[in-house]
């Protein structure tokens, strides 16, 4: 039975493929057929350049040319004529190779079948009446927001954001509001305005629903000197601007056990489908590049993460 595990902001699909031999040994007619082994052939090219691949080699058997001795099985089972071994088990960026499941365990902030990719959060969102410092948007790097002159940050603690291991900026996007002593400001743009008589007015509505602060179609409620956004499912933050909806998963394959008489078995499976209910692009990583693979004997885990 397949296993589906959901974690904060990402989903995982795992299923196991167990390939095992039924019987191995020399045939009872070995001596009668005067069987003898030929030398092993050279190892084949490794199936992967990193992250754990496999090589195989074969050897032939010689026997008498007579009925009852004209098949490989008259000398030995097929598996004795084949061998497989792991190769190119190196992982990049400090990753470690798991021999049991034949994949690279990546360090935080890296991903890919060989841990060759550095997690990036991408270009951070800009803010009105403010700027950003910092130009490295990879894992564990920080950026800082700053407000222009005559503007205050509504949540100074949110001015610094860090790129986390899942490729998202921590915290919420800060806002820059007019200082309380500024001239009358437009309720939405917060731009400075003066009436036609050149009369200034005190700002009494700097923080309210009039500025339409709530995002993603939610209800805004005015409070004394503040406002409150009632977020819909999958959103959080002061203005419901943070997407916390995990990707949805469909059709994770079941575990399978394969009994074979060869050294390897080629398996093909249907890849699961991931989607974001909010309509954002879903990035999927996997430890097998395509949905078919020639497995030697053993237990393997095929993993898809979104």
PDB file of C-alpha atoms in Angstrom:
ATOM      1  CA  UNK A   1       0.000   0.000   0.000  1.00  0.00           C
ATOM      2  CA  UNK A   2       1.390   3.418  -0.939  1.00  0.00           C
ATOM      3  CA  UNK A   3       2.265   6.012   1.664  1.00  0.00           C
ATOM      4  CA  UNK A   4       1.349   9.692   1.353  1.00  0.00           C
ATOM      5  CA  UNK A   5       2.885  12.169   3.800  1.00  0.00           C
ATOM      6  CA  UNK A   6       1.890  15.873   3.966  1.00  0.00           C
ATOM      7  CA  UNK A   7       4.240  18.418   5.606  1.00  0.00           C
ATOM      8  CA  UNK A   8       4.049  22.109   5.989  1.00  0.00           C
ATOM      9  CA  UNK A   9       4.061  23.710   2.543  1.00  0.00           C
ATOM     10  CA  UNK A  10       4.963  20.562   0.642  1.00  0.00           C
ATOM     11  CA  UNK A  11       3.700  17.069  -0.135  1.00  0.00           C
ATOM     12  CA  UNK A  12       5.571  13.788  -0.501  1.00  0.00           C
ATOM     13  CA  UNK A  13       4.683  10.628  -2.443  1.00  0.00           C
ATOM     14  CA  UNK A  14       6.581   7.426  -1.591  1.00  0.00           C
ATOM     15  CA  UNK A  15       6.134   3.889  -2.834  1.00  0.00           C
ATOM     16  CA  UNK A  16       8.409   0.873  -2.612  1.00  0.00           C
ATOM     17  CA  UNK A  17       9.565  -1.581  -5.242  1.00  0.00           C
ATOM     18  CA  UNK A  18      10.918  -4.882  -3.892  1.00  0.00           C
ATOM     19  CA  UNK A  19      12.787  -7.037  -6.449  1.00  0.00           C
ATOM     20  CA  UNK A  20      13.907 -10.469  -5.207  1.00  0.00           C
ATOM     21  CA  UNK A  21      15.178 -13.738  -6.683  1.00  0.00           C
ATOM     22  CA  UNK A  22      13.353 -17.052  -6.248  1.00  0.00           C
ATOM     23  CA  UNK A  23      16.220 -19.589  -6.398  1.00  0.00           C
ATOM     24  CA  UNK A  24      19.906 -19.613  -7.254  1.00  0.00           C
ATOM     25  CA  UNK A  25      22.405 -22.389  -7.785  1.00  0.00           C
ATOM     26  CA  UNK A  26      24.220 -24.898  -9.954  1.00  0.00           C
ATOM     27  CA  UNK A  27      21.972 -27.228 -11.959  1.00  0.00           C
ATOM     28  CA  UNK A  28      21.970 -30.951 -11.181  1.00  0.00           C
ATOM     29  CA  UNK A  29      23.165 -31.611 -14.753  1.00  0.00           C
ATOM     30  CA  UNK A  30      26.317 -29.462 -14.363  1.00  0.00           C
ATOM     31  CA  UNK A  31      28.704 -32.425 -14.284  1.00  0.00           C
ATOM     32  CA  UNK A  32      26.799 -34.509 -16.840  1.00  0.00           C
ATOM     33  CA  UNK A  33      26.925 -31.591 -19.305  1.00  0.00           C
ATOM     34  CA  UNK A  34      30.572 -30.863 -18.409  1.00  0.00           C
ATOM     35  CA  UNK A  35      29.704 -27.216 -17.762  1.00  0.00           C
ATOM     36  CA  UNK A  36      32.427 -24.640 -17.214  1.00  0.00           C
ATOM     37  CA  UNK A  37      32.369 -20.887 -16.760  1.00  0.00           C
ATOM     38  CA  UNK A  38      33.870 -18.353 -19.132  1.00  0.00           C
ATOM     39  CA  UNK A  39      35.563 -15.270 -17.645  1.00  0.00           C
ATOM     40  CA  UNK A  40      33.394 -12.326 -16.595  1.00  0.00           C
ATOM     41  CA  UNK A  41      32.849  -9.626 -19.217  1.00  0.00           C
ATOM     42  CA  UNK A  42      33.679  -5.979 -18.421  1.00  0.00           C
ATOM     43  CA  UNK A  43      31.344  -3.941 -16.243  1.00  0.00           C
ATOM     44  CA  UNK A  44      28.743  -1.912 -18.156  1.00  0.00           C
ATOM     45  CA  UNK A  45      28.611   1.884 -18.079  1.00  0.00           C
ATOM     46  CA  UNK A  46      27.101   3.235 -14.853  1.00  0.00           C
ATOM     47  CA  UNK A  47      23.420   4.180 -15.243  1.00  0.00           C
ATOM     48  CA  UNK A  48      23.961   7.521 -13.433  1.00  0.00           C
ATOM     49  CA  UNK A  49      26.811  10.022 -13.197  1.00  0.00           C
ATOM     50  CA  UNK A  50      26.068  10.786  -9.523  1.00  0.00           C
ATOM     51  CA  UNK A  51      23.519  10.006  -6.849  1.00  0.00           C
ATOM     52  CA  UNK A  52      23.914   6.230  -7.107  1.00  0.00           C
ATOM     53  CA  UNK A  53      23.638   4.200 -10.302  1.00  0.00           C
ATOM     54  CA  UNK A  54      24.240   0.580 -11.218  1.00  0.00           C
ATOM     55  CA  UNK A  55      26.623  -1.449 -13.360  1.00  0.00           C
ATOM     56  CA  UNK A  56      26.171  -5.008 -14.528  1.00  0.00           C
ATOM     57  CA  UNK A  57      28.317  -7.683 -16.111  1.00  0.00           C
ATOM     58  CA  UNK A  58      27.727 -11.171 -17.490  1.00  0.00           C
ATOM     59  CA  UNK A  59      29.561 -14.406 -18.109  1.00  0.00           C
ATOM     60  CA  UNK A  60      28.778 -17.305 -20.376  1.00  0.00           C
ATOM     61  CA  UNK A  61      28.863 -21.000 -19.596  1.00  0.00           C
ATOM     62  CA  UNK A  62      30.230 -23.738 -21.855  1.00  0.00           C
ATOM     63  CA  UNK A  63      28.663 -27.203 -22.039  1.00  0.00           C
ATOM     64  CA  UNK A  64      28.475 -30.300 -24.199  1.00  0.00           C
ATOM     65  CA  UNK A  65      26.645 -29.899 -27.504  1.00  0.00           C
ATOM     66  CA  UNK A  66      23.953 -32.507 -26.970  1.00  0.00           C
ATOM     67  CA  UNK A  67      20.274 -32.643 -26.052  1.00  0.00           C
ATOM     68  CA  UNK A  68      19.626 -31.733 -22.436  1.00  0.00           C
ATOM     69  CA  UNK A  69      22.779 -29.622 -22.304  1.00  0.00           C
ATOM     70  CA  UNK A  70      21.937 -26.901 -24.815  1.00  0.00           C
ATOM     71  CA  UNK A  71      20.474 -24.323 -22.435  1.00  0.00           C
ATOM     72  CA  UNK A  72      22.026 -22.089 -19.781  1.00  0.00           C
ATOM     73  CA  UNK A  73      19.587 -23.523 -17.251  1.00  0.00           C
ATOM     74  CA  UNK A  74      21.106 -26.995 -17.812  1.00  0.00           C
ATOM     75  CA  UNK A  75      24.206 -25.653 -16.065  1.00  0.00           C
ATOM     76  CA  UNK A  76      22.995 -23.013 -13.598  1.00  0.00           C
ATOM     77  CA  UNK A  77      20.256 -20.541 -12.826  1.00  0.00           C
ATOM     78  CA  UNK A  78      20.392 -17.281 -14.801  1.00  0.00           C
ATOM     79  CA  UNK A  79      21.451 -15.162 -11.836  1.00  0.00           C
ATOM     80  CA  UNK A  80      24.831 -16.935 -11.613  1.00  0.00           C
ATOM     81  CA  UNK A  81      25.659 -15.539 -15.024  1.00  0.00           C
ATOM     82  CA  UNK A  82      25.015 -11.925 -14.014  1.00  0.00           C
ATOM     83  CA  UNK A  83      26.286  -9.496 -11.388  1.00  0.00           C
ATOM     84  CA  UNK A  84      25.292  -5.934 -10.443  1.00  0.00           C
ATOM     85  CA  UNK A  85      26.892  -3.322  -8.228  1.00  0.00           C
ATOM     86  CA  UNK A  86      26.326   0.302  -7.211  1.00  0.00           C
ATOM     87  CA  UNK A  87      28.451   3.031  -8.787  1.00  0.00           C
ATOM     88  CA  UNK A  88      28.865   6.821  -8.799  1.00  0.00           C
ATOM     89  CA  UNK A  89      27.414   7.197  -5.310  1.00  0.00           C
ATOM     90  CA  UNK A  90      28.834  10.687  -4.815  1.00  0.00           C
ATOM     91  CA  UNK A  91      26.424  13.499  -3.761  1.00  0.00           C
ATOM     92  CA  UNK A  92      27.051  17.223  -4.174  1.00  0.00           C
ATOM     93  CA  UNK A  93      26.970  20.067  -1.643  1.00  0.00           C
ATOM     94  CA  UNK A  94      27.567  17.884   1.409  1.00  0.00           C
ATOM     95  CA  UNK A  95      24.833  15.346   0.631  1.00  0.00           C
ATOM     96  CA  UNK A  96      25.234  11.748   1.822  1.00  0.00           C
ATOM     97  CA  UNK A  97      24.373   8.592  -0.091  1.00  0.00           C
ATOM     98  CA  UNK A  98      21.844   6.179   1.436  1.00  0.00           C
ATOM     99  CA  UNK A  99      22.943   2.698   0.331  1.00  0.00           C
ATOM    100  CA  UNK A 100      19.748   1.008   1.483  1.00  0.00           C
ATOM    101  CA  UNK A 101      17.403   3.129  -0.651  1.00  0.00           C
ATOM    102  CA  UNK A 102      19.963   4.212  -3.265  1.00  0.00           C
ATOM    103  CA  UNK A 103      19.498   7.992  -3.176  1.00  0.00           C
ATOM    104  CA  UNK A 104      21.217  11.160  -1.972  1.00  0.00           C
ATOM    105  CA  UNK A 105      20.131  12.667   1.340  1.00  0.00           C
ATOM    106  CA  UNK A 106      20.550  16.375   0.749  1.00  0.00           C
ATOM    107  CA  UNK A 107      21.628  18.991   3.281  1.00  0.00           C
ATOM    108  CA  UNK A 108      19.175  21.758   4.130  1.00  0.00           C
ATOM    109  CA  UNK A 109      19.082  24.295   1.363  1.00  0.00           C
ATOM    110  CA  UNK A 110      19.968  21.838  -1.421  1.00  0.00           C
ATOM    111  CA  UNK A 111      17.863  19.577  -3.623  1.00  0.00           C
ATOM    112  CA  UNK A 112      18.001  17.399  -6.727  1.00  0.00           C
ATOM    113  CA  UNK A 113      18.809  13.730  -7.331  1.00  0.00           C
ATOM    114  CA  UNK A 114      22.497  14.508  -6.662  1.00  0.00           C
ATOM    115  CA  UNK A 115      21.885  17.491  -4.310  1.00  0.00           C
ATOM    116  CA  UNK A 116      23.237  19.641  -7.125  1.00  0.00           C
ATOM    117  CA  UNK A 117      20.692  22.460  -6.802  1.00  0.00           C
ATOM    118  CA  UNK A 118      20.771  25.267  -4.236  1.00  0.00           C
ATOM    119  CA  UNK A 119      17.320  26.184  -2.898  1.00  0.00           C
ATOM    120  CA  UNK A 120      16.324  29.687  -4.002  1.00  0.00           C
ATOM    121  CA  UNK A 121      13.354  31.776  -2.875  1.00  0.00           C
ATOM    122  CA  UNK A 122      13.431  33.942  -5.984  1.00  0.00           C
ATOM    123  CA  UNK A 123      13.159  37.715  -6.174  1.00  0.00           C
ATOM    124  CA  UNK A 124      11.219  38.977  -3.121  1.00  0.00           C
ATOM    125  CA  UNK A 125       8.091  41.101  -3.499  1.00  0.00           C
ATOM    126  CA  UNK A 126       8.597  44.855  -3.498  1.00  0.00           C
ATOM    127  CA  UNK A 127       6.675  47.290  -1.274  1.00  0.00           C
ATOM    128  CA  UNK A 128       5.123  50.693  -1.976  1.00  0.00           C
ATOM    129  CA  UNK A 129       7.081  53.657  -0.587  1.00  0.00           C
ATOM    130  CA  UNK A 130      10.009  51.446   0.367  1.00  0.00           C
ATOM    131  CA  UNK A 131      13.049  49.557  -0.865  1.00  0.00           C
ATOM    132  CA  UNK A 132      14.915  46.274  -0.352  1.00  0.00           C
ATOM    133  CA  UNK A 133      18.554  45.615   0.492  1.00  0.00           C
ATOM    134  CA  UNK A 134      20.179  42.264  -0.212  1.00  0.00           C
ATOM    135  CA  UNK A 135      20.868  40.553  -3.525  1.00  0.00           C
ATOM    136  CA  UNK A 136      21.393  36.896  -2.579  1.00  0.00           C
ATOM    137  CA  UNK A 137      18.064  35.057  -2.644  1.00  0.00           C
ATOM    138  CA  UNK A 138      19.303  31.535  -1.851  1.00  0.00           C
ATOM    139  CA  UNK A 139      18.700  29.392   1.235  1.00  0.00           C
ATOM    140  CA  UNK A 140      19.410  31.002   4.624  1.00  0.00           C
ATOM    141  CA  UNK A 141      20.142  34.399   3.070  1.00  0.00           C
ATOM    142  CA  UNK A 142      18.369  37.495   4.400  1.00  0.00           C
ATOM    143  CA  UNK A 143      16.880  40.622   2.872  1.00  0.00           C
ATOM    144  CA  UNK A 144      15.770  43.803   4.639  1.00  0.00           C
ATOM    145  CA  UNK A 145      12.940  46.220   3.816  1.00  0.00           C
ATOM    146  CA  UNK A 146      13.222  49.969   4.415  1.00  0.00           C
ATOM    147  CA  UNK A 147      10.560  52.680   4.208  1.00  0.00           C
ATOM    148  CA  UNK A 148      11.017  55.984   2.397  1.00  0.00           C
ATOM    149  CA  UNK A 149      11.253  59.292   4.237  1.00  0.00           C
ATOM    150  CA  UNK A 150       7.952  60.300   5.921  1.00  0.00           C
ATOM    151  CA  UNK A 151       6.758  56.667   6.009  1.00  0.00           C
ATOM    152  CA  UNK A 152       6.747  54.263   8.930  1.00  0.00           C
ATOM    153  CA  UNK A 153       6.808  50.468   8.750  1.00  0.00           C
ATOM    154  CA  UNK A 154       3.617  48.981  10.205  1.00  0.00           C
ATOM    155  CA  UNK A 155       5.473  45.938  11.577  1.00  0.00           C
ATOM    156  CA  UNK A 156       9.194  46.686  12.073  1.00  0.00           C
ATOM    157  CA  UNK A 157       9.801  43.087  13.162  1.00  0.00           C
ATOM    158  CA  UNK A 158       8.847  41.984   9.628  1.00  0.00           C
ATOM    159  CA  UNK A 159      11.504  44.138   7.996  1.00  0.00           C
ATOM    160  CA  UNK A 160      13.971  41.219   7.767  1.00  0.00           C
ATOM    161  CA  UNK A 161      13.007  38.019   5.940  1.00  0.00           C
ATOM    162  CA  UNK A 162      15.034  34.820   5.457  1.00  0.00           C
ATOM    163  CA  UNK A 163      14.946  32.277   2.637  1.00  0.00           C
ATOM    164  CA  UNK A 164      13.908  28.937   4.192  1.00  0.00           C
ATOM    165  CA  UNK A 165      14.720  25.369   3.123  1.00  0.00           C
ATOM    166  CA  UNK A 166      11.430  25.010   1.235  1.00  0.00           C
ATOM    167  CA  UNK A 167      12.130  27.992  -1.026  1.00  0.00           C
ATOM    168  CA  UNK A 168       9.841  30.513   0.704  1.00  0.00           C
ATOM    169  CA  UNK A 169      10.601  33.847   2.384  1.00  0.00           C
ATOM    170  CA  UNK A 170       9.824  33.759   6.097  1.00  0.00           C
ATOM    171  CA  UNK A 171       7.403  36.202   7.705  1.00  0.00           C
ATOM    172  CA  UNK A 172       4.995  38.460   5.878  1.00  0.00           C
ATOM    173  CA  UNK A 173       5.421  41.386   3.524  1.00  0.00           C
ATOM    174  CA  UNK A 174       5.698  44.638   5.556  1.00  0.00           C
ATOM    175  CA  UNK A 175       3.839  47.851   4.693  1.00  0.00           C
ATOM    176  CA  UNK A 176       4.966  51.456   4.708  1.00  0.00           C
ATOM    177  CA  UNK A 177       2.308  53.940   5.960  1.00  0.00           C
ATOM    178  CA  UNK A 178       2.353  57.736   6.158  1.00  0.00           C
ATOM    179  CA  UNK A 179       3.605  59.057   9.460  1.00  0.00           C
ATOM    180  CA  UNK A 180       0.788  60.426  11.635  1.00  0.00           C
ATOM    181  CA  UNK A 181       2.002  64.005  11.262  1.00  0.00           C
ATOM    182  CA  UNK A 182       1.936  64.015   7.443  1.00  0.00           C
ATOM    183  CA  UNK A 183      -0.569  65.977   5.393  1.00  0.00           C
ATOM    184  CA  UNK A 184      -3.783  64.347   4.327  1.00  0.00           C
ATOM    185  CA  UNK A 185      -2.922  61.113   2.495  1.00  0.00           C
ATOM    186  CA  UNK A 186      -4.892  59.242  -0.111  1.00  0.00           C
ATOM    187  CA  UNK A 187      -6.628  56.332   1.679  1.00  0.00           C
ATOM    188  CA  UNK A 188      -5.334  53.744  -0.791  1.00  0.00           C
ATOM    189  CA  UNK A 189      -2.113  55.019  -2.351  1.00  0.00           C
ATOM    190  CA  UNK A 190      -1.056  56.968   0.798  1.00  0.00           C
ATOM    191  CA  UNK A 191       0.295  59.680  -1.512  1.00  0.00           C
ATOM    192  CA  UNK A 192       0.428  63.197  -0.037  1.00  0.00           C
ATOM    193  CA  UNK A 193      -2.481  65.467  -1.112  1.00  0.00           C
ATOM    194  CA  UNK A 194      -3.573  69.034  -0.268  1.00  0.00           C
ATOM    195  CA  UNK A 195      -7.119  70.302  -0.780  1.00  0.00           C
ATOM    196  CA  UNK A 196      -7.951  73.147  -3.168  1.00  0.00           C
ATOM    197  CA  UNK A 197      -7.770  75.706  -0.361  1.00  0.00           C
ATOM    198  CA  UNK A 198      -4.268  74.521   0.514  1.00  0.00           C
ATOM    199  CA  UNK A 199      -5.532  73.540   3.967  1.00  0.00           C
ATOM    200  CA  UNK A 200      -3.764  70.626   5.629  1.00  0.00           C
ATOM    201  CA  UNK A 201      -5.680  68.081   7.672  1.00  0.00           C
ATOM    202  CA  UNK A 202      -4.466  65.655  10.338  1.00  0.00           C
ATOM    203  CA  UNK A 203      -4.322  62.009   9.284  1.00  0.00           C
ATOM    204  CA  UNK A 204      -6.988  60.206  11.298  1.00  0.00           C
ATOM    205  CA  UNK A 205      -7.373  57.110   9.157  1.00  0.00           C
ATOM    206  CA  UNK A 206      -3.807  55.923   8.534  1.00  0.00           C
ATOM    207  CA  UNK A 207      -4.637  52.354   9.523  1.00  0.00           C
ATOM    208  CA  UNK A 208      -8.125  51.240   8.484  1.00  0.00           C
ATOM    209  CA  UNK A 209     -10.071  49.213   5.960  1.00  0.00           C
ATOM    210  CA  UNK A 210     -10.317  52.294   3.750  1.00  0.00           C
ATOM    211  CA  UNK A 211      -6.823  51.543   2.469  1.00  0.00           C
ATOM    212  CA  UNK A 212      -8.028  48.076   1.317  1.00  0.00           C
ATOM    213  CA  UNK A 213      -5.197  46.249   3.090  1.00  0.00           C
ATOM    214  CA  UNK A 214      -6.769  42.768   3.025  1.00  0.00           C
ATOM    215  CA  UNK A 215      -5.790  40.609   0.066  1.00  0.00           C
ATOM    216  CA  UNK A 216      -7.264  37.620  -1.735  1.00  0.00           C
ATOM    217  CA  UNK A 217     -10.908  38.686  -1.427  1.00  0.00           C
ATOM    218  CA  UNK A 218     -11.308  38.487   2.347  1.00  0.00           C
ATOM    219  CA  UNK A 219     -13.436  40.528   4.758  1.00  0.00           C
ATOM    220  CA  UNK A 220     -11.837  43.523   6.520  1.00  0.00           C
ATOM    221  CA  UNK A 221     -13.074  44.723   9.920  1.00  0.00           C
ATOM    222  CA  UNK A 222     -12.214  48.164  11.325  1.00  0.00           C
ATOM    223  CA  UNK A 223     -10.807  48.281  14.851  1.00  0.00           C
ATOM    224  CA  UNK A 224      -9.765  51.193  17.035  1.00  0.00           C
ATOM    225  CA  UNK A 225      -6.618  52.441  15.267  1.00  0.00           C
ATOM    226  CA  UNK A 226      -6.278  49.158  13.431  1.00  0.00           C
ATOM    227  CA  UNK A 227      -8.061  46.635  11.207  1.00  0.00           C
ATOM    228  CA  UNK A 228      -8.496  42.861  11.063  1.00  0.00           C
ATOM    229  CA  UNK A 229      -8.539  40.597   7.990  1.00  0.00           C
ATOM    230  CA  UNK A 230     -10.565  37.368   8.212  1.00  0.00           C
ATOM    231  CA  UNK A 231      -8.456  35.026   6.108  1.00  0.00           C
ATOM    232  CA  UNK A 232      -9.879  32.251   3.950  1.00  0.00           C
ATOM    233  CA  UNK A 233      -8.567  28.696   4.121  1.00  0.00           C
ATOM    234  CA  UNK A 234      -4.969  28.404   2.967  1.00  0.00           C
ATOM    235  CA  UNK A 235      -4.022  32.039   3.706  1.00  0.00           C
ATOM    236  CA  UNK A 236      -2.526  33.746   6.747  1.00  0.00           C
ATOM    237  CA  UNK A 237      -0.683  36.933   7.706  1.00  0.00           C
ATOM    238  CA  UNK A 238      -1.807  40.400   8.751  1.00  0.00           C
ATOM    239  CA  UNK A 239      -3.272  41.017   5.288  1.00  0.00           C
ATOM    240  CA  UNK A 240      -3.904  37.349   4.336  1.00  0.00           C
ATOM    241  CA  UNK A 241      -0.970  37.609   1.949  1.00  0.00           C
ATOM    242  CA  UNK A 242       0.886  34.411   2.964  1.00  0.00           C
ATOM    243  CA  UNK A 243       0.006  31.237   1.069  1.00  0.00           C
ATOM    244  CA  UNK A 244       0.065  28.255   3.470  1.00  0.00           C
ATOM    245  CA  UNK A 245      -1.919  25.901   1.255  1.00  0.00           C
ATOM    246  CA  UNK A 246      -0.049  22.620   0.789  1.00  0.00           C
ATOM    247  CA  UNK A 247       0.002  21.103  -2.702  1.00  0.00           C
ATOM    248  CA  UNK A 248      -2.657  18.453  -3.299  1.00  0.00           C
ATOM    249  CA  UNK A 249      -1.583  14.969  -4.394  1.00  0.00           C
ATOM    250  CA  UNK A 250      -3.378  12.513  -6.662  1.00  0.00           C
ATOM    251  CA  UNK A 251      -2.616   8.943  -7.764  1.00  0.00           C
ATOM    252  CA  UNK A 252       0.406   7.945  -5.672  1.00  0.00           C
ATOM    253  CA  UNK A 253       1.318   4.418  -6.907  1.00  0.00           C
ATOM    254  CA  UNK A 254       0.955   1.426  -4.585  1.00  0.00           C
ATOM    255  CA  UNK A 255       3.924  -0.531  -3.239  1.00  0.00           C
ATOM    256  CA  UNK A 256       4.872  -3.509  -5.345  1.00  0.00           C
ATOM    257  CA  UNK A 257       6.861  -6.748  -4.865  1.00  0.00           C
ATOM    258  CA  UNK A 258       8.394  -8.303  -7.982  1.00  0.00           C
ATOM    259  CA  UNK A 259       9.695 -11.889  -8.070  1.00  0.00           C
ATOM    260  CA  UNK A 260      12.214 -12.491 -10.878  1.00  0.00           C
ATOM    261  CA  UNK A 261      14.811 -15.021 -12.018  1.00  0.00           C
ATOM    262  CA  UNK A 262      17.056 -12.372 -13.635  1.00  0.00           C
ATOM    263  CA  UNK A 263      19.555 -10.083 -11.932  1.00  0.00           C
ATOM    264  CA  UNK A 264      17.439  -7.016 -12.732  1.00  0.00           C
ATOM    265  CA  UNK A 265      13.834  -6.076 -13.439  1.00  0.00           C
ATOM    266  CA  UNK A 266      12.635  -3.074 -15.453  1.00  0.00           C
ATOM    267  CA  UNK A 267       9.696  -1.372 -13.721  1.00  0.00           C
ATOM    268  CA  UNK A 268       7.415   1.355 -15.064  1.00  0.00           C
ATOM    269  CA  UNK A 269       4.973   3.342 -12.956  1.00  0.00           C
ATOM    270  CA  UNK A 270       2.481   6.189 -13.319  1.00  0.00           C
ATOM    271  CA  UNK A 271       3.834   9.443 -11.882  1.00  0.00           C
ATOM    272  CA  UNK A 272       1.611  11.129  -9.266  1.00  0.00           C
ATOM    273  CA  UNK A 273      -0.044  14.481  -9.956  1.00  0.00           C
ATOM    274  CA  UNK A 274       0.441  17.572  -7.757  1.00  0.00           C
ATOM    275  CA  UNK A 275      -1.580  20.785  -7.959  1.00  0.00           C
ATOM    276  CA  UNK A 276      -2.045  23.977  -5.937  1.00  0.00           C
ATOM    277  CA  UNK A 277      -5.685  24.866  -5.116  1.00  0.00           C
ATOM    278  CA  UNK A 278      -4.633  28.540  -5.250  1.00  0.00           C
ATOM    279  CA  UNK A 279      -3.445  28.143  -8.826  1.00  0.00           C
ATOM    280  CA  UNK A 280       0.262  28.720  -8.227  1.00  0.00           C
ATOM    281  CA  UNK A 281       2.922  26.712 -10.021  1.00  0.00           C
ATOM    282  CA  UNK A 282       3.982  23.554  -8.173  1.00  0.00           C
ATOM    283  CA  UNK A 283       7.631  22.510  -8.381  1.00  0.00           C
ATOM    284  CA  UNK A 284       8.168  18.746  -8.130  1.00  0.00           C
ATOM    285  CA  UNK A 285      11.461  16.996  -7.362  1.00  0.00           C
ATOM    286  CA  UNK A 286      12.019  13.261  -7.742  1.00  0.00           C
ATOM    287  CA  UNK A 287      14.807  10.763  -7.173  1.00  0.00           C
ATOM    288  CA  UNK A 288      14.246   8.971 -10.491  1.00  0.00           C
ATOM    289  CA  UNK A 289      14.274  11.261 -13.565  1.00  0.00           C
ATOM    290  CA  UNK A 290      11.764   9.185 -15.561  1.00  0.00           C
ATOM    291  CA  UNK A 291       9.004   6.780 -14.553  1.00  0.00           C
ATOM    292  CA  UNK A 292      10.821   3.652 -15.661  1.00  0.00           C
ATOM    293  CA  UNK A 293      13.999   2.081 -14.277  1.00  0.00           C
ATOM    294  CA  UNK A 294      15.926  -1.183 -14.396  1.00  0.00           C
ATOM    295  CA  UNK A 295      16.237  -2.293 -10.757  1.00  0.00           C
ATOM    296  CA  UNK A 296      18.728  -4.907  -9.462  1.00  0.00           C
ATOM    297  CA  UNK A 297      17.641  -7.089  -6.560  1.00  0.00           C
ATOM    298  CA  UNK A 298      16.786  -5.074  -3.467  1.00  0.00           C
ATOM    299  CA  UNK A 299      14.261  -2.710  -1.911  1.00  0.00           C
ATOM    300  CA  UNK A 300      13.895   0.766  -3.448  1.00  0.00           C
ATOM    301  CA  UNK A 301      11.864   3.871  -2.679  1.00  0.00           C
ATOM    302  CA  UNK A 302      10.616   6.122  -5.468  1.00  0.00           C
ATOM    303  CA  UNK A 303      10.010   9.610  -4.078  1.00  0.00           C
ATOM    304  CA  UNK A 304       8.222  12.651  -5.462  1.00  0.00           C
ATOM    305  CA  UNK A 305       8.244  15.882  -3.424  1.00  0.00           C
ATOM    306  CA  UNK A 306       6.337  19.085  -4.172  1.00  0.00           C
TER     307      UNK A 306
END
